[in-house]
Coordinates of N, CA and C and ligand atoms in Angstrom, one line a residue:
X1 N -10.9 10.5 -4.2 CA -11.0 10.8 -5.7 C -12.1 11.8 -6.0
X2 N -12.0 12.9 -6.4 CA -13.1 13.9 -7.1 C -13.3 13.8 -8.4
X3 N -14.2 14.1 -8.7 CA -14.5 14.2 -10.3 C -14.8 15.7 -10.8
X4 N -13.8 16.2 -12.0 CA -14.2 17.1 -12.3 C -15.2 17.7 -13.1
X5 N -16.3 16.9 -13.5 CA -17.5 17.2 -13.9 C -18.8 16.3 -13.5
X6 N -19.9 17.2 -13.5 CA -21.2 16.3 -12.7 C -21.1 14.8 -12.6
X7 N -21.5 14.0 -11.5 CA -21.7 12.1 -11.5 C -22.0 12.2 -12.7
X8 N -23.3 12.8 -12.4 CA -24.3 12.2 -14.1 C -23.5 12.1 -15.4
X9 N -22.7 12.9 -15.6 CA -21.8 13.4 -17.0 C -21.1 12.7 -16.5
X10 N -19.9 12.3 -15.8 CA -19.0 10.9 -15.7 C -19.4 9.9 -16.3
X11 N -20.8 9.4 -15.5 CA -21.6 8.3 -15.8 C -21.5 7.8 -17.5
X12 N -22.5 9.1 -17.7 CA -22.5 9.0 -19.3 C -21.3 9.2 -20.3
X13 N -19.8 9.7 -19.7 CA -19.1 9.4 -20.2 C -18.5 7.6 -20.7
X14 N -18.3 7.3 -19.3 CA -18.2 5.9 -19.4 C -19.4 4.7 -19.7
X15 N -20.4 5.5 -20.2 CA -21.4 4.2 -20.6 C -21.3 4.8 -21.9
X16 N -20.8 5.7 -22.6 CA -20.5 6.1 -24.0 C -18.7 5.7 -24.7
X17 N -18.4 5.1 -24.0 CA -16.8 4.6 -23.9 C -16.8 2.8 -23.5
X18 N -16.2 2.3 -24.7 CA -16.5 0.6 -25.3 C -15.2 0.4 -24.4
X19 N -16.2 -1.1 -23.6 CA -15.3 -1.6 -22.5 C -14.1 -2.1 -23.7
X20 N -13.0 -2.4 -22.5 CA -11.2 -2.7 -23.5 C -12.1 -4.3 -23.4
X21 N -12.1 -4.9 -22.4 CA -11.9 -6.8 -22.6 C -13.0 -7.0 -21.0
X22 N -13.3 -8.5 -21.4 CA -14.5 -8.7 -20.4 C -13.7 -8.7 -19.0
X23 N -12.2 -9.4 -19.2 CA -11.9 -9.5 -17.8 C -11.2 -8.4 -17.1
X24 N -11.3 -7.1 -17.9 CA -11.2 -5.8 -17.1 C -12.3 -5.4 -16.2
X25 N -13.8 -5.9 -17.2 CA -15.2 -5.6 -16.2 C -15.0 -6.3 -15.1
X26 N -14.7 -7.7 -15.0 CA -14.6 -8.7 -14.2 C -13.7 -7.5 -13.0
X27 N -12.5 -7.2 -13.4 CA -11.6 -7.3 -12.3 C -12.3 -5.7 -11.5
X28 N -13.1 -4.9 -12.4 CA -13.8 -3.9 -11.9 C -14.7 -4.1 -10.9
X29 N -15.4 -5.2 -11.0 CA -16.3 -5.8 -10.5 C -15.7 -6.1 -8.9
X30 N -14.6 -7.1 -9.5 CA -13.9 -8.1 -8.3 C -13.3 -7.0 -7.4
X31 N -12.9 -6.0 -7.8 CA -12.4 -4.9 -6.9 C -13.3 -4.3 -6.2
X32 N -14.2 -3.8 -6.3 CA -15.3 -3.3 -5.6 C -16.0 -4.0 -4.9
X33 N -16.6 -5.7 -5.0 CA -16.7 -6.1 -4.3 C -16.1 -6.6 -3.1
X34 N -14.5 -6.9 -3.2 CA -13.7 -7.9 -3.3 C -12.7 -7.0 -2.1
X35 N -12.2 -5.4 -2.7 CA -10.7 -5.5 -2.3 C -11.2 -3.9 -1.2
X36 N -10.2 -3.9 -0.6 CA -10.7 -2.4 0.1 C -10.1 -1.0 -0.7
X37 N -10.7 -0.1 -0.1 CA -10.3 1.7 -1.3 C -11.1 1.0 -2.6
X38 N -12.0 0.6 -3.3 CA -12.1 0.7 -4.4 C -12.3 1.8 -5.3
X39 N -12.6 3.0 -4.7 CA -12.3 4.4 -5.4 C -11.2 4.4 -5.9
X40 N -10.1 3.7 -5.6 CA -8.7 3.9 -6.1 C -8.9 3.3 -7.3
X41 N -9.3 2.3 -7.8 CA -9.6 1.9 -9.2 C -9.6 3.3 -10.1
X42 N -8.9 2.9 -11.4 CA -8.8 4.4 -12.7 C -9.9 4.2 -13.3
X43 N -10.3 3.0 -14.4 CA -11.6 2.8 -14.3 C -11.4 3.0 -15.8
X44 N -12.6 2.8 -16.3 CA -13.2 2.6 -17.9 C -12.6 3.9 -18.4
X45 N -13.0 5.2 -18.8 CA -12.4 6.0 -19.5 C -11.1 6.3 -19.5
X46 N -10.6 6.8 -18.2 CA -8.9 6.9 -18.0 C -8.4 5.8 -18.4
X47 N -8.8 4.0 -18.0 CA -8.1 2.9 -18.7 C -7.8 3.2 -20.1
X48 N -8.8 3.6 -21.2 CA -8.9 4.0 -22.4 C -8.4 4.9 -23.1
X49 N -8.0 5.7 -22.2 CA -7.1 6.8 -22.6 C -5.6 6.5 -22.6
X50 N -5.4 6.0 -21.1 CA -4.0 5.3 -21.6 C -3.5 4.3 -22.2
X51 N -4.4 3.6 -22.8 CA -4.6 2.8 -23.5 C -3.9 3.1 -25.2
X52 N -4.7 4.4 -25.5 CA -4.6 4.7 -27.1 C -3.5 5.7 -26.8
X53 N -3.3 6.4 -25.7 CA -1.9 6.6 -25.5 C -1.0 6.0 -25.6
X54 N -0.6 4.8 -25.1 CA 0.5 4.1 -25.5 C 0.3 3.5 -26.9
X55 N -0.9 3.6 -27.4 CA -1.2 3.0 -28.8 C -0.6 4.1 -30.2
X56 N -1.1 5.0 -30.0 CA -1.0 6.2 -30.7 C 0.8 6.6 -30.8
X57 N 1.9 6.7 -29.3 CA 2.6 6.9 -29.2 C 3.7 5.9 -29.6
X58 N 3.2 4.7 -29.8 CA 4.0 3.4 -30.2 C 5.0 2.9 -29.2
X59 N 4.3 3.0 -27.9 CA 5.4 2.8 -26.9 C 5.6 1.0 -26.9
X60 N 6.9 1.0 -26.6 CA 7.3 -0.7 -26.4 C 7.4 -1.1 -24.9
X61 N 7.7 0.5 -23.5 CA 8.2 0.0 -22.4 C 7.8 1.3 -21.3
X62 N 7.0 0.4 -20.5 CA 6.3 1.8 -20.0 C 6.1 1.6 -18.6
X63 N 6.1 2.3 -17.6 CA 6.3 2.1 -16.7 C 5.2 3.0 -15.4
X64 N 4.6 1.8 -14.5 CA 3.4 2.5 -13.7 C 3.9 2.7 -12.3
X65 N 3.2 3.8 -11.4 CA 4.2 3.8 -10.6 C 2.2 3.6 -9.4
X66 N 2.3 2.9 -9.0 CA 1.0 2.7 -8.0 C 0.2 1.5 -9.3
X67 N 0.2 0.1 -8.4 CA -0.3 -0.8 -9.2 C -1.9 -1.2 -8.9
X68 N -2.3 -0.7 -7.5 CA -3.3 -1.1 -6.9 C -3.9 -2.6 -7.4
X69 N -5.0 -2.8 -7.5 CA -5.3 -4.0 -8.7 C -4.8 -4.3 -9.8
X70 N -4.6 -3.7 -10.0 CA -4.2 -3.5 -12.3 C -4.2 -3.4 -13.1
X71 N -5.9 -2.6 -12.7 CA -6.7 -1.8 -13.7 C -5.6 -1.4 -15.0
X72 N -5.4 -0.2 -14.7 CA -4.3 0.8 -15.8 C -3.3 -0.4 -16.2
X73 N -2.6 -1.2 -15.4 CA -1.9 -2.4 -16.2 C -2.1 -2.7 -17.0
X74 N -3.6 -3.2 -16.9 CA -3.6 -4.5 -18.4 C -4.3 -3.8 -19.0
X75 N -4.8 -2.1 -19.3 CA -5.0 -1.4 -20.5 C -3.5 -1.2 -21.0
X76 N -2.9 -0.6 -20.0 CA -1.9 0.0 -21.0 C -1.0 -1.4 -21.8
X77 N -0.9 -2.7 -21.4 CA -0.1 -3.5 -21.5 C -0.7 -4.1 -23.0
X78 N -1.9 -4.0 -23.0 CA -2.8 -4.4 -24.1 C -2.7 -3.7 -25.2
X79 N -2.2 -2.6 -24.9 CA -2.0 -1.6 -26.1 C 0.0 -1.8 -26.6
X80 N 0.4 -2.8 -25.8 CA 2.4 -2.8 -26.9 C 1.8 -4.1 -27.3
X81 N 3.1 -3.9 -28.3 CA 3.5 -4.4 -29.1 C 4.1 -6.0 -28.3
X82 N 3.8 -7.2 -28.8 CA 4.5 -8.7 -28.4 C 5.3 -8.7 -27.5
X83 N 6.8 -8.2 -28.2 CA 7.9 -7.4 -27.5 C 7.8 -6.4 -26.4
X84 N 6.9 -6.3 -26.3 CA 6.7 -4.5 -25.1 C 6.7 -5.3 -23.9
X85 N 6.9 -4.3 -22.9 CA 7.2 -5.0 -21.6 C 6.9 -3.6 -20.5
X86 N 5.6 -3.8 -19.2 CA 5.3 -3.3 -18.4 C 6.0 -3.5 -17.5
X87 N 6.2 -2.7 -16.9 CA 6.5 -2.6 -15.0 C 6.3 -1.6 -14.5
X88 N 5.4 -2.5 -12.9 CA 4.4 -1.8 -12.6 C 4.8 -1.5 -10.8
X89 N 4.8 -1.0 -10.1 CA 5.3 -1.1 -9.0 C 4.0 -0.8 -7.7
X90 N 4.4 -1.4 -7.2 CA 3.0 -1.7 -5.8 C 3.8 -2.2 -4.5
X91 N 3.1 -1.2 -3.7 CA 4.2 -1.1 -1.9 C 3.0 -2.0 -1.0
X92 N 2.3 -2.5 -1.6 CA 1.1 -3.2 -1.1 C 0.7 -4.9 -1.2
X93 N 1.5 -5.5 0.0 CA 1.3 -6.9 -0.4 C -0.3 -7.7 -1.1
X94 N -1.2 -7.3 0.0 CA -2.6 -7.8 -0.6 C -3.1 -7.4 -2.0
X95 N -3.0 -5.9 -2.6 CA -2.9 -5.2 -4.3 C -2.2 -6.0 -5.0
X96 N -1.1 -6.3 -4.6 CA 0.0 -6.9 -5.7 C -0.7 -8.3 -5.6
X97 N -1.4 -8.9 -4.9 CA -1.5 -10.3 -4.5 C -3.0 -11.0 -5.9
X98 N -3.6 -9.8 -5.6 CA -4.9 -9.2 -6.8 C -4.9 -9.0 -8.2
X99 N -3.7 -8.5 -8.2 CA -2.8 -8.1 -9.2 C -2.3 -9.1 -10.0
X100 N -1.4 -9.8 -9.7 CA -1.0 -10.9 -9.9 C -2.3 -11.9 -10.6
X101 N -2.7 -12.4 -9.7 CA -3.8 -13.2 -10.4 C -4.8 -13.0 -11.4
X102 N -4.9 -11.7 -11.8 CA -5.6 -11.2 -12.6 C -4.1 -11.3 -14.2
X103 N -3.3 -10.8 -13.8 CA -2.4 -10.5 -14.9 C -1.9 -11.9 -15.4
X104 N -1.8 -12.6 -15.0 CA -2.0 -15.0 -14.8 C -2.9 -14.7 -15.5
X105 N -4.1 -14.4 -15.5 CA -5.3 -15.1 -16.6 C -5.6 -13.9 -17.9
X106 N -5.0 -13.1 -17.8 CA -4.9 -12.2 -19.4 C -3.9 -13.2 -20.3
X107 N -4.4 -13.1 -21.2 CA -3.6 -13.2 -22.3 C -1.9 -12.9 -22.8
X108 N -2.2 -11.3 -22.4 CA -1.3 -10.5 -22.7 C -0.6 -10.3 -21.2
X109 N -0.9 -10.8 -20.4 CA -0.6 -10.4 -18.8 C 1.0 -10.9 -18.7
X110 N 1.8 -11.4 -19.7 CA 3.2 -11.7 -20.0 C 4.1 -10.8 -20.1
X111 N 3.3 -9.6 -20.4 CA 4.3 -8.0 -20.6 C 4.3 -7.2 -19.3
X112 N 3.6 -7.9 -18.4 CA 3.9 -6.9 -17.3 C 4.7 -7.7 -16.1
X113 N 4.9 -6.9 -15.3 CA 6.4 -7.4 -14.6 C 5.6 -6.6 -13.3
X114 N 5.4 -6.9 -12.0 CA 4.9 -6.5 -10.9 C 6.0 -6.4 -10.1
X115 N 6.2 -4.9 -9.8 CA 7.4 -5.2 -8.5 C 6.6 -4.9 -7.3
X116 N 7.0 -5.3 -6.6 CA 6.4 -5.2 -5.3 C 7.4 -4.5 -4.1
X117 N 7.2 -3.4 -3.7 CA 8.4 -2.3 -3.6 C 8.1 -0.9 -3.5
X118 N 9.0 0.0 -2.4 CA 8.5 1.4 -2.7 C 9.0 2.0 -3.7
X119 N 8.1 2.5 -4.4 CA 8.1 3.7 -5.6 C 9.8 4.4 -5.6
X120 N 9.5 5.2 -4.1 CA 10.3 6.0 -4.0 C 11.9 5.2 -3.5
X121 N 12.1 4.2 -3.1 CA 12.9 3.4 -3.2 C 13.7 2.7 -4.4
X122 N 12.6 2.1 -5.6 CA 12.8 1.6 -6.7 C 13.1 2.7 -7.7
X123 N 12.5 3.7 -7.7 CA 12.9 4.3 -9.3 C 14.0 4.9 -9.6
X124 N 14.8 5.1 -8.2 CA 16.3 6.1 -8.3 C 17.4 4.5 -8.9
X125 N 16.7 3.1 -8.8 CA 17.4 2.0 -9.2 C 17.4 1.8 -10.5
X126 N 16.6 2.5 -11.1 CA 16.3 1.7 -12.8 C 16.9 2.8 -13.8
X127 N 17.4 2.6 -14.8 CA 17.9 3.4 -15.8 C 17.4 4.5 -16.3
X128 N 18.4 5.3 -16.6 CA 17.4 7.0 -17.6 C 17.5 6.6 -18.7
X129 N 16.2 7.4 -19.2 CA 15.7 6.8 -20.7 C 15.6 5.9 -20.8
X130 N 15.1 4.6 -19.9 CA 14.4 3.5 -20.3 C 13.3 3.3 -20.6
X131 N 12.5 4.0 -20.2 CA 10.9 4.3 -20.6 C 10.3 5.2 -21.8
X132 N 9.5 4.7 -22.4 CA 8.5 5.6 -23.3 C 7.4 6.4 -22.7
X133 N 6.9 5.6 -21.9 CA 5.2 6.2 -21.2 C 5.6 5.7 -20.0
X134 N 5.3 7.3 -18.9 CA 4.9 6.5 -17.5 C 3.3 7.2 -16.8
X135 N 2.8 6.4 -16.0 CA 1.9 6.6 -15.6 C 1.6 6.9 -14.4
X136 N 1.8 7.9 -13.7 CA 1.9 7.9 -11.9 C 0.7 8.0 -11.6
X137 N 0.3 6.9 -10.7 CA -0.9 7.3 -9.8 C -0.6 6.3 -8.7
X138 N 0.4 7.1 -7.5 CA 0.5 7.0 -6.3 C 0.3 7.7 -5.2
X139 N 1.4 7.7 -3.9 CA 1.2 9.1 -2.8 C 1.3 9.7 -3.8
X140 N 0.4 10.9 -3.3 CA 0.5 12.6 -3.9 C 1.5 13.0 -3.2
X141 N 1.9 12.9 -2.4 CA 3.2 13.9 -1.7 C 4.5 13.6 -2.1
X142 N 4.4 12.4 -2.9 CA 5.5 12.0 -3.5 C 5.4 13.1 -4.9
X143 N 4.4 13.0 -5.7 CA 4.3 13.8 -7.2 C 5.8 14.5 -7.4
X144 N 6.1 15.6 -6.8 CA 7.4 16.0 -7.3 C 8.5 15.6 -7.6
X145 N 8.7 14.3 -6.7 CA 9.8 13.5 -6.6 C 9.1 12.6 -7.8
X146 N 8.7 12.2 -8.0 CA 8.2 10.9 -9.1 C 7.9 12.2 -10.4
X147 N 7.9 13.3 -10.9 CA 8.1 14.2 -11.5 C 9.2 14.2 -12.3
X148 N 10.2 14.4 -11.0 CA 11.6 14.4 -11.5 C 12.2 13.0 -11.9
X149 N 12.1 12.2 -10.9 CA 12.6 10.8 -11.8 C 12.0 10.7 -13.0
X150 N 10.8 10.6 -12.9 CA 9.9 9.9 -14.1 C 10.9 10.8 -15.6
X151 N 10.8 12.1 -15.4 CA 11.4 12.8 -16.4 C 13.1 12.4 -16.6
X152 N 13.8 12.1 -15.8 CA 14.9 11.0 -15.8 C 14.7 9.8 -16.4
X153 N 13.8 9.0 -16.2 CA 13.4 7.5 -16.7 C 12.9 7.7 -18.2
X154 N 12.5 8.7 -18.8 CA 11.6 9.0 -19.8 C 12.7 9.5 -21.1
X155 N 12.5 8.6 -21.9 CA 13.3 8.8 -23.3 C 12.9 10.3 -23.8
X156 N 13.2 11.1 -24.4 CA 13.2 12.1 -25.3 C 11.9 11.6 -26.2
X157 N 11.2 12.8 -26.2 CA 9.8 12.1 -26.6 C 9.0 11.6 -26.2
X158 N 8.9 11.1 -24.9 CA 7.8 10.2 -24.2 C 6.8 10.6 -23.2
X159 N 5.8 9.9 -22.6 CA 5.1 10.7 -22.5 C 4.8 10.4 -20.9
X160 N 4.6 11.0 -20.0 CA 4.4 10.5 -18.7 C 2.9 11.1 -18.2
X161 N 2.2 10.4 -17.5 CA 0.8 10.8 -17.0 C 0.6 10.8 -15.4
X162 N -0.1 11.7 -14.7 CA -0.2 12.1 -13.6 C -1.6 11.4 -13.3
X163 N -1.9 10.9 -12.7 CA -3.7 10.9 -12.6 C -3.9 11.8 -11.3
X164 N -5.0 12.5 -11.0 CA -5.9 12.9 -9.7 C -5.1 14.4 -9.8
X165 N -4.7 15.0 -10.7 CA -4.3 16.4 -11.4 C -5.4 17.3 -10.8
X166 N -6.5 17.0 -10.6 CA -7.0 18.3 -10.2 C -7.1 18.3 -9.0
X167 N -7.1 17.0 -8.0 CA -7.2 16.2 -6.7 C -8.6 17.0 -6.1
X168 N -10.1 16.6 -6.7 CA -11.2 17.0 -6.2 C -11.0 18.5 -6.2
X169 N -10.5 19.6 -7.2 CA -10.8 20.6 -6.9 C -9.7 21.5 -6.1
X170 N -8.8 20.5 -5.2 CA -8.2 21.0 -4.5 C -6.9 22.1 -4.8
X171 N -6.3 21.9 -6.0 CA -5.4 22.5 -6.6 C -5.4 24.0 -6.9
X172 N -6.5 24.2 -6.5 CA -7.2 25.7 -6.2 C -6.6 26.4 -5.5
X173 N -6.7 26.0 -4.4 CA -6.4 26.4 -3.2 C -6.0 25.8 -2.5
X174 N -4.5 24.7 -2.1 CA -4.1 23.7 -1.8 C -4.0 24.2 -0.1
X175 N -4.6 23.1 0.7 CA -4.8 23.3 1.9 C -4.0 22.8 2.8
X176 N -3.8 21.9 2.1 CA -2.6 20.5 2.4 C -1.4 20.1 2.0
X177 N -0.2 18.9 2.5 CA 0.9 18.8 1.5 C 0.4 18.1 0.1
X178 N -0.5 17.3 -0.1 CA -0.7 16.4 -0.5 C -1.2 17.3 -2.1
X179 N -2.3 18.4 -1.9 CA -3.1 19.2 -2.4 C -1.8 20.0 -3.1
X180 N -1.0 20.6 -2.0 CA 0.1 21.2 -2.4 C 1.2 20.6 -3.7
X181 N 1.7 19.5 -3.2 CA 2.2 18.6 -3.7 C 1.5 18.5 -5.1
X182 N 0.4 18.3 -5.4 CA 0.0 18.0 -6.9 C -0.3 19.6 -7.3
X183 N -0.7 20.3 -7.0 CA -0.5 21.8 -7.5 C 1.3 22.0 -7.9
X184 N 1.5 21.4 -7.3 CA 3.4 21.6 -7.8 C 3.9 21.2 -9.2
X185 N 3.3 20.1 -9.2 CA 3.7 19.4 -10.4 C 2.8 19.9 -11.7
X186 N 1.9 20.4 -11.4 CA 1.1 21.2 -12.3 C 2.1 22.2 -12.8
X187 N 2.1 23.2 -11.7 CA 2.9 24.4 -12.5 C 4.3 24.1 -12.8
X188 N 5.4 22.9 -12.3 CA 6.5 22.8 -12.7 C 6.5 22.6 -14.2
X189 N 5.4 21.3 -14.6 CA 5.5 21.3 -16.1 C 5.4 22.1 -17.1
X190 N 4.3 23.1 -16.7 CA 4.1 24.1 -17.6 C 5.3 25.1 -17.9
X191 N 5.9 25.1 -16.6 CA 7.1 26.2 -16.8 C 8.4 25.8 -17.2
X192 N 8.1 24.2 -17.1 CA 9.8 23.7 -17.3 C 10.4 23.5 -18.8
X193 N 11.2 24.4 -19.1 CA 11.7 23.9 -21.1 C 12.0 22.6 -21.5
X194 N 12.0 22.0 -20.4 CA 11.9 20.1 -20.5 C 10.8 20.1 -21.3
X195 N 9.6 20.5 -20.9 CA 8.5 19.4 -21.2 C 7.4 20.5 -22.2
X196 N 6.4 19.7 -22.8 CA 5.1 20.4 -22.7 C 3.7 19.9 -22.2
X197 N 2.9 20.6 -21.6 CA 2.0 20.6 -20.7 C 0.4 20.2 -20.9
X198 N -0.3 19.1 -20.5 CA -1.7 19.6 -21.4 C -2.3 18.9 -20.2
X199 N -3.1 20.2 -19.6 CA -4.3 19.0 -18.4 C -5.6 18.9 -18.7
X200 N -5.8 17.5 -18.2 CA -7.5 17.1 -18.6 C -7.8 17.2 -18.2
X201 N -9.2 17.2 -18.4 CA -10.4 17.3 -17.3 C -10.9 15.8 -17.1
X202 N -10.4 15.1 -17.3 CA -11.3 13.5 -17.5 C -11.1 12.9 -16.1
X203 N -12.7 12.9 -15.3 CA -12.3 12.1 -13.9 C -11.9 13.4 -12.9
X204 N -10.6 13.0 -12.1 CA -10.0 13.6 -11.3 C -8.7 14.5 -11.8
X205 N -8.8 14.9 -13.5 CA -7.8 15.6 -14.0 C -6.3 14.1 -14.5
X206 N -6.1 14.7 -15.5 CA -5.0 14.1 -15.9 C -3.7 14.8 -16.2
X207 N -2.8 15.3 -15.8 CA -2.3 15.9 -16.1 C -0.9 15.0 -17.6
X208 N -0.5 15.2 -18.6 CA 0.0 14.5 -19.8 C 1.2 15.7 -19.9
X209 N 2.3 15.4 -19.9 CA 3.7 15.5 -20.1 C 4.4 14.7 -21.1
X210 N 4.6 16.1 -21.9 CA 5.8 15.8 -23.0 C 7.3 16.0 -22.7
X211 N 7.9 15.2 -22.8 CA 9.3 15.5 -22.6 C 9.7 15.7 -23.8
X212 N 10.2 17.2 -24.1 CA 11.0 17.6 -25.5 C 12.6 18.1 -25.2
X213 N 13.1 17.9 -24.3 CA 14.5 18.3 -24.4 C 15.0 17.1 -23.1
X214 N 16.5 17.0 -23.2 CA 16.9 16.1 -22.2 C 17.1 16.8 -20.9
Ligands
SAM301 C1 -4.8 5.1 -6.9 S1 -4.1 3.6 -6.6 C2 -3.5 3.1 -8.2 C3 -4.6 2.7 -9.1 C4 -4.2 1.9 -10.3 N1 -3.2 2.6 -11.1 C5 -5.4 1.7 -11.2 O1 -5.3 1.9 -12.4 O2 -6.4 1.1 -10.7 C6 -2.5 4.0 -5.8 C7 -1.7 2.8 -5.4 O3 -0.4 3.2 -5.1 C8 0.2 2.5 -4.1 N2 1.3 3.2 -3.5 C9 1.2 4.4 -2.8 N3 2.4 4.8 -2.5 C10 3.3 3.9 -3.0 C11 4.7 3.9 -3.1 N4 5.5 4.8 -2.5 N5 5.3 2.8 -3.8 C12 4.5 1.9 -4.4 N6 3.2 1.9 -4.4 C13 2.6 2.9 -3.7 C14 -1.0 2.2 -3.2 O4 -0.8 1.1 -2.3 C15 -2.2 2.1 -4.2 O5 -2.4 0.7 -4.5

């Protein structure tokens, strides 16, 4: 994971950005001590953002594709509605196993739905237009393929999120498939009359997709 602006300025982004709930710190915590890759964790600001994204957009059903811990889960899940309902998918027995226990002791941890399963196996199974918001942060080499479904799964209107958009910088000059692979999905959005395009700089880039035509 790269960050596209100085530690220091990260830092001070996220100590100027109000934690969601104590047991997000907890499970921040518990991950870093606890679980292996904890760089993979999204973390305080990006939680936040998807957060008021699904808040702002009024989503009821949204769909994550890389569950790792659960970080992004139980922001985004905390932002529907009673009725709203997450599913989250994770190819990773011991993540999903973290996951789980953490989503048991929320409150709200009743709207999300953990599959445990490949991405790229599960999403060609679930319906078009089922989704309001999705959130991909899995393989980068997958991005194009989870591009195209995700914009299949994604109602008219909705909003799908890429994380690790700028992948350390790499997207520059992609060296690799991986590098390649998320430079792809960059320029497909911008150019596709499907969608409209807006990348962030928050973290490792965000890349935010609007789906305006079917
Ligand atoms: C960067 S982490 C996700 C971080 C998480 N969204 C968060 O907010 O903390 C990526 C996760 O995707 C999982 N993953 C990678 N490829 C996958 C696939 N094809 N299907 C399901 N999960 C996958 C990995 O095991 C890993 O846990």
């Amino acid at each position: 994971m790269g960050l596209a602006v100085p530690p220091e300025l990260e830092r001070y982004a996220r100590e100027h950005t109000d934690p969601l709930h104590p047991l997000l710190e907890e499970l921040e915590r518990y991950t870093r001590e606890r679980v292996a890759l904890p760089q993979m964790l999204s973390g305080r600001t990006v939680g936040r953002l998807l957060h008021l994204l699904c808040l702002l957009s009024g989503a009821r059903r949204v769909l994550e594709v890389g569950t790792y811990t659960g970080y992004a889960s139980l922001c985004m899940a905390l932002a529907l509605p009673e009725d709203g309902r997450l599913v989250t998918v994770e190819k990773n027995e011991e993540f999903a196993r973290v996951a789980r226990t953490f989503f048991k002791r929320a409150p709200w941890g009743k709207k999300i739905e953990l599959k445990l399963a490949d991405a790229r196996e599960l999403l060609p199974k679930l319906g078009s237009g089922s989704f309001d918001f999705i959130f991909v942060d899995a393989d980068k080499r997958s991005y194009p393929f989870y591009y195209e479904e995700g914009l299949r799964l994604l109602k008219k209107g909705g909003l799908m999120v890429f994380d690790n958009a700028l992948w350390g910088g790499e997207v520059l000059n992609p060296k690799d498939e991986r590098a390649a692979a998320v430079a792809e999905v960059n320029e497909r959005a911008r150019s596709d009359e499907r969608t409209e395009a807006l990348l962030l700089t928050v973290r490792d880039g965000l890349l935010v997709v609007k789906k305006v035509l079917e």
